[in-house]
Amino acid sequence: MDYKSTEKKLNRLDNISSKFFLSETKTPEKIDVLTVSFFGNYPEGSSGSDTAKNISKQIISGFIDFDPDAIILDFRALTYNWGNSLLRIFQDISQFKDCGNTEKEPNFPVLILVSEKSKAGITSLLTPSNSEKQLEFIFEDENLALKEAFKKGKYWLDN
């Protein structure tokens, strides 16, 4: 029997781009915070499935290239209204960073930056339907997000 392979190319999307930023602030604990900023328009509903995959690939690439102690997902320049496929990125992060954790070990710290372009959609996606509590990992201010990321990154490393 002859075995064959067919070349495949990674799916690249035109509607989303990303940039990576590594924290320059040096804390005594030497915590590295990676911010991944996304730009463009996220397709609504199930049309966003390929876009969610692309976003996830960018994030996992950032983990491999920069090995951060915390991550900020910056959706301020991304127009996002709705679509459950975006939940995939959190599952992929957990699979990549939390696999093998015991119940006592903290999950890898993930924080989110939003703007008016993404706030309502991201907040409704991540807020449990029976909760009115403010989500503590979503920020509109980059400095506040970085401050919290340093704190959570230290906790993650220490535990």
mmCIF file with all atom_site columns, C-alpha atoms in Angstrom:
data_model
loop_
_atom_site.group_PDB
_atom_site.id
_atom_site.type_symbol
_atom_site.label_atom_id
_atom_site.label_alt_id
_atom_site.label_comp_id
_atom_site.label_asym_id
_atom_site.label_entity_id
_atom_site.label_seq_id
_atom_site.pdbx_PDB_ins_code
_atom_site.Cartn_x
_atom_site.Cartn_y
_atom_site.Cartn_z
_atom_site.occupancy
_atom_site.B_iso_or_equiv
_atom_site.pdbx_formal_charge
_atom_site.auth_seq_id
_atom_site.auth_comp_id
_atom_site.auth_asym_id
_atom_site.auth_atom_id
_atom_site.pdbx_PDB_model_num
ATOM 1   C CA . MET A 1 1   ? 0.000   0.000  0.000  1.00 0.00 ? 1   MET A CA 1
ATOM 2   C CA . ASP A 1 2   ? 1.270   3.487  -0.881 1.00 0.00 ? 2   ASP A CA 1
ATOM 3   C CA . TYR A 1 3   ? 0.721   6.195  1.692  1.00 0.00 ? 3   TYR A CA 1
ATOM 4   C CA . LYS A 1 4   ? 0.271   9.756  0.535  1.00 0.00 ? 4   LYS A CA 1
ATOM 5   C CA . SER A 1 5   ? 0.114   13.172 2.092  1.00 0.00 ? 5   SER A CA 1
ATOM 6   C CA . THR A 1 6   ? -1.349  16.350 0.719  1.00 0.00 ? 6   THR A CA 1
ATOM 7   C CA . GLU A 1 7   ? 0.136   19.725 1.552  1.00 0.00 ? 7   GLU A CA 1
ATOM 8   C CA . LYS A 1 8   ? -2.198  21.930 3.571  1.00 0.00 ? 8   LYS A CA 1
ATOM 9   C CA . LYS A 1 9   ? -1.815  25.585 4.420  1.00 0.00 ? 9   LYS A CA 1
ATOM 10  C CA . LEU A 1 10  ? -2.883  27.297 7.597  1.00 0.00 ? 10  LEU A CA 1
ATOM 11  C CA . ASN A 1 11  ? -6.052  29.295 7.272  1.00 0.00 ? 11  ASN A CA 1
ATOM 12  C CA . ARG A 1 12  ? -5.204  33.007 7.430  1.00 0.00 ? 12  ARG A CA 1
ATOM 13  C CA . LEU A 1 13  ? -8.001  35.499 7.852  1.00 0.00 ? 13  LEU A CA 1
ATOM 14  C CA . ASP A 1 14  ? -8.152  39.016 6.490  1.00 0.00 ? 14  ASP A CA 1
ATOM 15  C CA . ASN A 1 15  ? -10.741 40.300 8.975  1.00 0.00 ? 15  ASN A CA 1
ATOM 16  C CA . ILE A 1 16  ? -8.516  40.039 12.088 1.00 0.00 ? 16  ILE A CA 1
ATOM 17  C CA . SER A 1 17  ? -4.929  40.990 12.827 1.00 0.00 ? 17  SER A CA 1
ATOM 18  C CA . SER A 1 18  ? -2.921  40.886 16.029 1.00 0.00 ? 18  SER A CA 1
ATOM 19  C CA . LYS A 1 19  ? 0.094   42.436 17.740 1.00 0.00 ? 19  LYS A CA 1
ATOM 20  C CA . PHE A 1 20  ? 2.108   41.210 20.715 1.00 0.00 ? 20  PHE A CA 1
ATOM 21  C CA . PHE A 1 21  ? 3.400   43.387 23.556 1.00 0.00 ? 21  PHE A CA 1
ATOM 22  C CA . LEU A 1 22  ? 5.618   42.199 26.416 1.00 0.00 ? 22  LEU A CA 1
ATOM 23  C CA . SER A 1 23  ? 5.590   44.221 29.623 1.00 0.00 ? 23  SER A CA 1
ATOM 24  C CA . GLU A 1 24  ? 8.553   46.528 30.085 1.00 0.00 ? 24  GLU A CA 1
ATOM 25  C CA . THR A 1 25  ? 7.789   47.332 33.700 1.00 0.00 ? 25  THR A CA 1
ATOM 26  C CA . LYS A 1 26  ? 10.226  45.399 35.826 1.00 0.00 ? 26  LYS A CA 1
ATOM 27  C CA . THR A 1 27  ? 8.785   44.226 39.100 1.00 0.00 ? 27  THR A CA 1
ATOM 28  C CA . PRO A 1 28  ? 10.989  42.759 41.830 1.00 0.00 ? 28  PRO A CA 1
ATOM 29  C CA . GLU A 1 29  ? 9.336   39.397 41.075 1.00 0.00 ? 29  GLU A CA 1
ATOM 30  C CA . LYS A 1 30  ? 10.245  39.665 37.357 1.00 0.00 ? 30  LYS A CA 1
ATOM 31  C CA . ILE A 1 31  ? 6.730   38.855 36.128 1.00 0.00 ? 31  ILE A CA 1
ATOM 32  C CA . ASP A 1 32  ? 6.329   38.818 32.343 1.00 0.00 ? 32  ASP A CA 1
ATOM 33  C CA . VAL A 1 33  ? 2.918   39.929 31.099 1.00 0.00 ? 33  VAL A CA 1
ATOM 34  C CA . LEU A 1 34  ? 2.036   39.355 27.459 1.00 0.00 ? 34  LEU A CA 1
ATOM 35  C CA . THR A 1 35  ? -0.646  41.501 25.873 1.00 0.00 ? 35  THR A CA 1
ATOM 36  C CA . VAL A 1 36  ? -2.105  40.240 22.619 1.00 0.00 ? 36  VAL A CA 1
ATOM 37  C CA . SER A 1 37  ? -4.080  42.961 20.842 1.00 0.00 ? 37  SER A CA 1
ATOM 38  C CA . PHE A 1 38  ? -6.644  42.095 18.197 1.00 0.00 ? 38  PHE A CA 1
ATOM 39  C CA . PHE A 1 39  ? -7.875  44.401 15.447 1.00 0.00 ? 39  PHE A CA 1
ATOM 40  C CA . GLY A 1 40  ? -10.759 44.080 13.026 1.00 0.00 ? 40  GLY A CA 1
ATOM 41  C CA . ASN A 1 41  ? -14.308 42.782 12.934 1.00 0.00 ? 41  ASN A CA 1
ATOM 42  C CA . TYR A 1 42  ? -15.376 39.512 14.507 1.00 0.00 ? 42  TYR A CA 1
ATOM 43  C CA . PRO A 1 43  ? -18.160 37.882 12.432 1.00 0.00 ? 43  PRO A CA 1
ATOM 44  C CA . GLU A 1 44  ? -21.409 37.398 14.316 1.00 0.00 ? 44  GLU A CA 1
ATOM 45  C CA . GLY A 1 45  ? -22.751 34.049 15.446 1.00 0.00 ? 45  GLY A CA 1
ATOM 46  C CA . SER A 1 46  ? -21.419 30.816 13.995 1.00 0.00 ? 46  SER A CA 1
ATOM 47  C CA . SER A 1 47  ? -19.739 32.781 11.200 1.00 0.00 ? 47  SER A CA 1
ATOM 48  C CA . GLY A 1 48  ? -17.029 33.584 13.754 1.00 0.00 ? 48  GLY A CA 1
ATOM 49  C CA . SER A 1 49  ? -15.819 29.989 14.107 1.00 0.00 ? 49  SER A CA 1
ATOM 50  C CA . ASP A 1 50  ? -12.757 30.368 11.859 1.00 0.00 ? 50  ASP A CA 1
ATOM 51  C CA . THR A 1 51  ? -11.966 33.734 13.422 1.00 0.00 ? 51  THR A CA 1
ATOM 52  C CA . ALA A 1 52  ? -12.012 32.187 16.917 1.00 0.00 ? 52  ALA A CA 1
ATOM 53  C CA . LYS A 1 53  ? -9.608  29.491 15.692 1.00 0.00 ? 53  LYS A CA 1
ATOM 54  C CA . ASN A 1 54  ? -7.305  32.167 14.276 1.00 0.00 ? 54  ASN A CA 1
ATOM 55  C CA . ILE A 1 55  ? -7.368  34.178 17.511 1.00 0.00 ? 55  ILE A CA 1
ATOM 56  C CA . SER A 1 56  ? -6.609  31.031 19.478 1.00 0.00 ? 56  SER A CA 1
ATOM 57  C CA . LYS A 1 57  ? -3.646  30.184 17.227 1.00 0.00 ? 57  LYS A CA 1
ATOM 58  C CA . GLN A 1 58  ? -2.224  33.664 17.780 1.00 0.00 ? 58  GLN A CA 1
ATOM 59  C CA . ILE A 1 59  ? -2.544  33.352 21.555 1.00 0.00 ? 59  ILE A CA 1
ATOM 60  C CA . ILE A 1 60  ? -0.938  29.893 21.693 1.00 0.00 ? 60  ILE A CA 1
ATOM 61  C CA . SER A 1 61  ? 1.882   31.157 19.445 1.00 0.00 ? 61  SER A CA 1
ATOM 62  C CA . GLY A 1 62  ? 2.410   33.986 21.930 1.00 0.00 ? 62  GLY A CA 1
ATOM 63  C CA . PHE A 1 63  ? 2.702   31.475 24.773 1.00 0.00 ? 63  PHE A CA 1
ATOM 64  C CA . ILE A 1 64  ? 5.290   29.485 22.849 1.00 0.00 ? 64  ILE A CA 1
ATOM 65  C CA . ASP A 1 65  ? 7.329   32.495 21.720 1.00 0.00 ? 65  ASP A CA 1
ATOM 66  C CA . PHE A 1 66  ? 7.223   34.623 24.895 1.00 0.00 ? 66  PHE A CA 1
ATOM 67  C CA . ASP A 1 67  ? 6.459   32.215 27.817 1.00 0.00 ? 67  ASP A CA 1
ATOM 68  C CA . PRO A 1 68  ? 4.562   34.827 29.895 1.00 0.00 ? 68  PRO A CA 1
ATOM 69  C CA . ASP A 1 69  ? 3.438   34.573 33.516 1.00 0.00 ? 69  ASP A CA 1
ATOM 70  C CA . ALA A 1 70  ? 0.086   36.230 32.732 1.00 0.00 ? 70  ALA A CA 1
ATOM 71  C CA . ILE A 1 71  ? -1.744  37.284 29.584 1.00 0.00 ? 71  ILE A CA 1
ATOM 72  C CA . ILE A 1 72  ? -3.981  40.193 28.679 1.00 0.00 ? 72  ILE A CA 1
ATOM 73  C CA . LEU A 1 73  ? -6.285  39.721 25.702 1.00 0.00 ? 73  LEU A CA 1
ATOM 74  C CA . ASP A 1 74  ? -6.786  43.201 24.293 1.00 0.00 ? 74  ASP A CA 1
ATOM 75  C CA . PHE A 1 75  ? -10.095 43.376 22.415 1.00 0.00 ? 75  PHE A CA 1
ATOM 76  C CA . ARG A 1 76  ? -10.350 47.177 22.463 1.00 0.00 ? 76  ARG A CA 1
ATOM 77  C CA . ALA A 1 77  ? -9.837  47.495 18.694 1.00 0.00 ? 77  ALA A CA 1
ATOM 78  C CA . LEU A 1 78  ? -11.950 44.443 17.858 1.00 0.00 ? 78  LEU A CA 1
ATOM 79  C CA . THR A 1 79  ? -15.600 44.884 16.992 1.00 0.00 ? 79  THR A CA 1
ATOM 80  C CA . TYR A 1 80  ? -17.348 41.969 18.714 1.00 0.00 ? 80  TYR A CA 1
ATOM 81  C CA . ASN A 1 81  ? -21.090 41.713 19.248 1.00 0.00 ? 81  ASN A CA 1
ATOM 82  C CA . TRP A 1 82  ? -21.885 38.048 19.731 1.00 0.00 ? 82  TRP A CA 1
ATOM 83  C CA . GLY A 1 83  ? -20.813 34.518 18.911 1.00 0.00 ? 83  GLY A CA 1
ATOM 84  C CA . ASN A 1 84  ? -20.073 31.607 21.236 1.00 0.00 ? 84  ASN A CA 1
ATOM 85  C CA . SER A 1 85  ? -17.115 30.381 19.174 1.00 0.00 ? 85  SER A CA 1
ATOM 86  C CA . LEU A 1 86  ? -14.946 32.929 20.956 1.00 0.00 ? 86  LEU A CA 1
ATOM 87  C CA . LEU A 1 87  ? -15.233 30.784 24.103 1.00 0.00 ? 87  LEU A CA 1
ATOM 88  C CA . ARG A 1 88  ? -12.852 28.404 22.345 1.00 0.00 ? 88  ARG A CA 1
ATOM 89  C CA . ILE A 1 89  ? -9.900  30.667 23.130 1.00 0.00 ? 89  ILE A CA 1
ATOM 90  C CA . PHE A 1 90  ? -10.427 30.219 26.868 1.00 0.00 ? 90  PHE A CA 1
ATOM 91  C CA . GLN A 1 91  ? -10.706 26.450 26.470 1.00 0.00 ? 91  GLN A CA 1
ATOM 92  C CA . ASP A 1 92  ? -7.513  26.388 24.411 1.00 0.00 ? 92  ASP A CA 1
ATOM 93  C CA . ILE A 1 93  ? -5.637  28.541 26.937 1.00 0.00 ? 93  ILE A CA 1
ATOM 94  C CA . SER A 1 94  ? -6.749  26.251 29.748 1.00 0.00 ? 94  SER A CA 1
ATOM 95  C CA . GLN A 1 95  ? -5.758  23.164 27.787 1.00 0.00 ? 95  GLN A CA 1
ATOM 96  C CA . PHE A 1 96  ? -2.338  24.621 27.008 1.00 0.00 ? 96  PHE A CA 1
ATOM 97  C CA . LYS A 1 97  ? -1.495  26.243 30.355 1.00 0.00 ? 97  LYS A CA 1
ATOM 98  C CA . ASP A 1 98  ? -3.562  24.411 33.014 1.00 0.00 ? 98  ASP A CA 1
ATOM 99  C CA . CYS A 1 99  ? -3.336  20.816 31.803 1.00 0.00 ? 99  CYS A CA 1
ATOM 100 C CA . GLY A 1 100 ? -2.093  18.632 34.631 1.00 0.00 ? 100 GLY A CA 1
ATOM 101 C CA . ASN A 1 101 ? -2.912  21.137 37.386 1.00 0.00 ? 101 ASN A CA 1
ATOM 102 C CA . THR A 1 102 ? -4.162  19.772 40.671 1.00 0.00 ? 102 THR A CA 1
ATOM 103 C CA . GLU A 1 103 ? -7.257  21.302 42.271 1.00 0.00 ? 103 GLU A CA 1
ATOM 104 C CA . LYS A 1 104 ? -4.994  23.309 44.584 1.00 0.00 ? 104 LYS A CA 1
ATOM 105 C CA . GLU A 1 105 ? -3.012  24.950 41.769 1.00 0.00 ? 105 GLU A CA 1
ATOM 106 C CA . PRO A 1 106 ? -4.302  28.235 40.340 1.00 0.00 ? 106 PRO A CA 1
ATOM 107 C CA . ASN A 1 107 ? -5.313  28.559 36.719 1.00 0.00 ? 107 ASN A CA 1
ATOM 108 C CA . PHE A 1 108 ? -3.103  30.603 34.430 1.00 0.00 ? 108 PHE A CA 1
ATOM 109 C CA . PRO A 1 109 ? -4.068  34.302 34.757 1.00 0.00 ? 109 PRO A CA 1
ATOM 110 C CA . VAL A 1 110 ? -6.055  35.656 31.815 1.00 0.00 ? 110 VAL A CA 1
ATOM 111 C CA . LEU A 1 111 ? -7.298  39.242 31.821 1.00 0.00 ? 111 LEU A CA 1
ATOM 112 C CA . ILE A 1 112 ? -9.279  41.058 29.163 1.00 0.00 ? 112 ILE A CA 1
ATOM 113 C CA . LEU A 1 113 ? -9.240  44.634 27.907 1.00 0.00 ? 113 LEU A CA 1
ATOM 114 C CA . VAL A 1 114 ? -12.399 45.932 26.220 1.00 0.00 ? 114 VAL A CA 1
ATOM 115 C CA . SER A 1 115 ? -13.742 49.149 24.722 1.00 0.00 ? 115 SER A CA 1
ATOM 116 C CA . GLU A 1 116 ? -17.147 50.227 23.533 1.00 0.00 ? 116 GLU A CA 1
ATOM 117 C CA . LYS A 1 117 ? -16.489 48.124 20.393 1.00 0.00 ? 117 LYS A CA 1
ATOM 118 C CA . SER A 1 118 ? -16.352 44.886 22.368 1.00 0.00 ? 118 SER A CA 1
ATOM 119 C CA . LYS A 1 119 ? -17.497 45.457 25.945 1.00 0.00 ? 119 LYS A CA 1
ATOM 120 C CA . ALA A 1 120 ? -21.163 44.472 25.686 1.00 0.00 ? 120 ALA A CA 1
ATOM 121 C CA . GLY A 1 121 ? -20.478 41.355 23.618 1.00 0.00 ? 121 GLY A CA 1
ATOM 122 C CA . ILE A 1 122 ? -17.513 40.117 25.684 1.00 0.00 ? 122 ILE A CA 1
ATOM 123 C CA . THR A 1 123 ? -19.248 40.820 28.987 1.00 0.00 ? 123 THR A CA 1
ATOM 124 C CA . SER A 1 124 ? -22.433 39.001 27.969 1.00 0.00 ? 124 SER A CA 1
ATOM 125 C CA . LEU A 1 125 ? -20.407 36.058 26.624 1.00 0.00 ? 125 LEU A CA 1
ATOM 126 C CA . LEU A 1 126 ? -18.453 35.596 29.861 1.00 0.00 ? 126 LEU A CA 1
ATOM 127 C CA . THR A 1 127 ? -21.082 36.478 32.486 1.00 0.00 ? 127 THR A CA 1
ATOM 128 C CA . PRO A 1 128 ? -23.087 33.515 33.785 1.00 0.00 ? 128 PRO A CA 1
ATOM 129 C CA . SER A 1 129 ? -26.765 34.007 33.004 1.00 0.00 ? 129 SER A CA 1
ATOM 130 C CA . ASN A 1 130 ? -27.798 33.995 36.685 1.00 0.00 ? 130 ASN A CA 1
ATOM 131 C CA . SER A 1 131 ? -25.123 36.489 37.791 1.00 0.00 ? 131 SER A CA 1
ATOM 132 C CA . GLU A 1 132 ? -25.211 40.239 38.143 1.00 0.00 ? 132 GLU A CA 1
ATOM 133 C CA . LYS A 1 133 ? -21.715 40.377 39.615 1.00 0.00 ? 133 LYS A CA 1
ATOM 134 C CA . GLN A 1 134 ? -19.088 42.519 37.877 1.00 0.00 ? 134 GLN A CA 1
ATOM 135 C CA . LEU A 1 135 ? -16.406 40.372 36.234 1.00 0.00 ? 135 LEU A CA 1
ATOM 136 C CA . GLU A 1 136 ? -13.069 41.024 37.952 1.00 0.00 ? 136 GLU A CA 1
ATOM 137 C CA . PHE A 1 137 ? -10.900 40.096 34.973 1.00 0.00 ? 137 PHE A CA 1
ATOM 138 C CA . ILE A 1 138 ? -12.371 42.521 32.415 1.00 0.00 ? 138 ILE A CA 1
ATOM 139 C CA . PHE A 1 139 ? -10.898 46.013 32.251 1.00 0.00 ? 139 PHE A CA 1
ATOM 140 C CA . GLU A 1 140 ? -11.235 49.155 30.171 1.00 0.00 ? 140 GLU A CA 1
ATOM 141 C CA . ASP A 1 141 ? -8.040  50.717 31.550 1.00 0.00 ? 141 ASP A CA 1
ATOM 142 C CA . GLU A 1 142 ? -4.751  49.198 30.390 1.00 0.00 ? 142 GLU A CA 1
ATOM 143 C CA . ASN A 1 143 ? -2.808  50.297 33.478 1.00 0.00 ? 143 ASN A CA 1
ATOM 144 C CA . LEU A 1 144 ? -5.328  48.667 35.820 1.00 0.00 ? 144 LEU A CA 1
ATOM 145 C CA . ALA A 1 145 ? -5.230  45.477 33.746 1.00 0.00 ? 145 ALA A CA 1
ATOM 146 C CA . LEU A 1 146 ? -1.427  45.402 33.854 1.00 0.00 ? 146 LEU A CA 1
ATOM 147 C CA . LYS A 1 147 ? -1.367  46.040 37.602 1.00 0.00 ? 147 LYS A CA 1
ATOM 148 C CA . GLU A 1 148 ? -3.740  43.111 38.163 1.00 0.00 ? 148 GLU A CA 1
ATOM 149 C CA . ALA A 1 149 ? -1.828  40.912 35.706 1.00 0.00 ? 149 ALA A CA 1
ATOM 150 C CA . PHE A 1 150 ? 1.419   41.447 37.643 1.00 0.00 ? 150 PHE A CA 1
ATOM 151 C CA . LYS A 1 151 ? -0.367  40.530 40.883 1.00 0.00 ? 151 LYS A CA 1
ATOM 152 C CA . LYS A 1 152 ? -2.050  37.428 39.418 1.00 0.00 ? 152 LYS A CA 1
ATOM 153 C CA . GLY A 1 153 ? 1.127   36.384 37.596 1.00 0.00 ? 153 GLY A CA 1
ATOM 154 C CA . LYS A 1 154 ? 3.056   36.453 40.886 1.00 0.00 ? 154 LYS A CA 1
ATOM 155 C CA . TYR A 1 155 ? 0.345   34.399 42.598 1.00 0.00 ? 155 TYR A CA 1
ATOM 156 C CA . TRP A 1 156 ? 0.377   31.893 39.736 1.00 0.00 ? 156 TRP A CA 1
ATOM 157 C CA . LEU A 1 157 ? 4.155   31.501 39.921 1.00 0.00 ? 157 LEU A CA 1
ATOM 158 C CA . ASP A 1 158 ? 4.185   31.207 43.720 1.00 0.00 ? 158 ASP A CA 1
ATOM 159 C CA . ASN A 1 159 ? 1.474   28.581 43.893 1.00 0.00 ? 159 ASN A CA 1
#
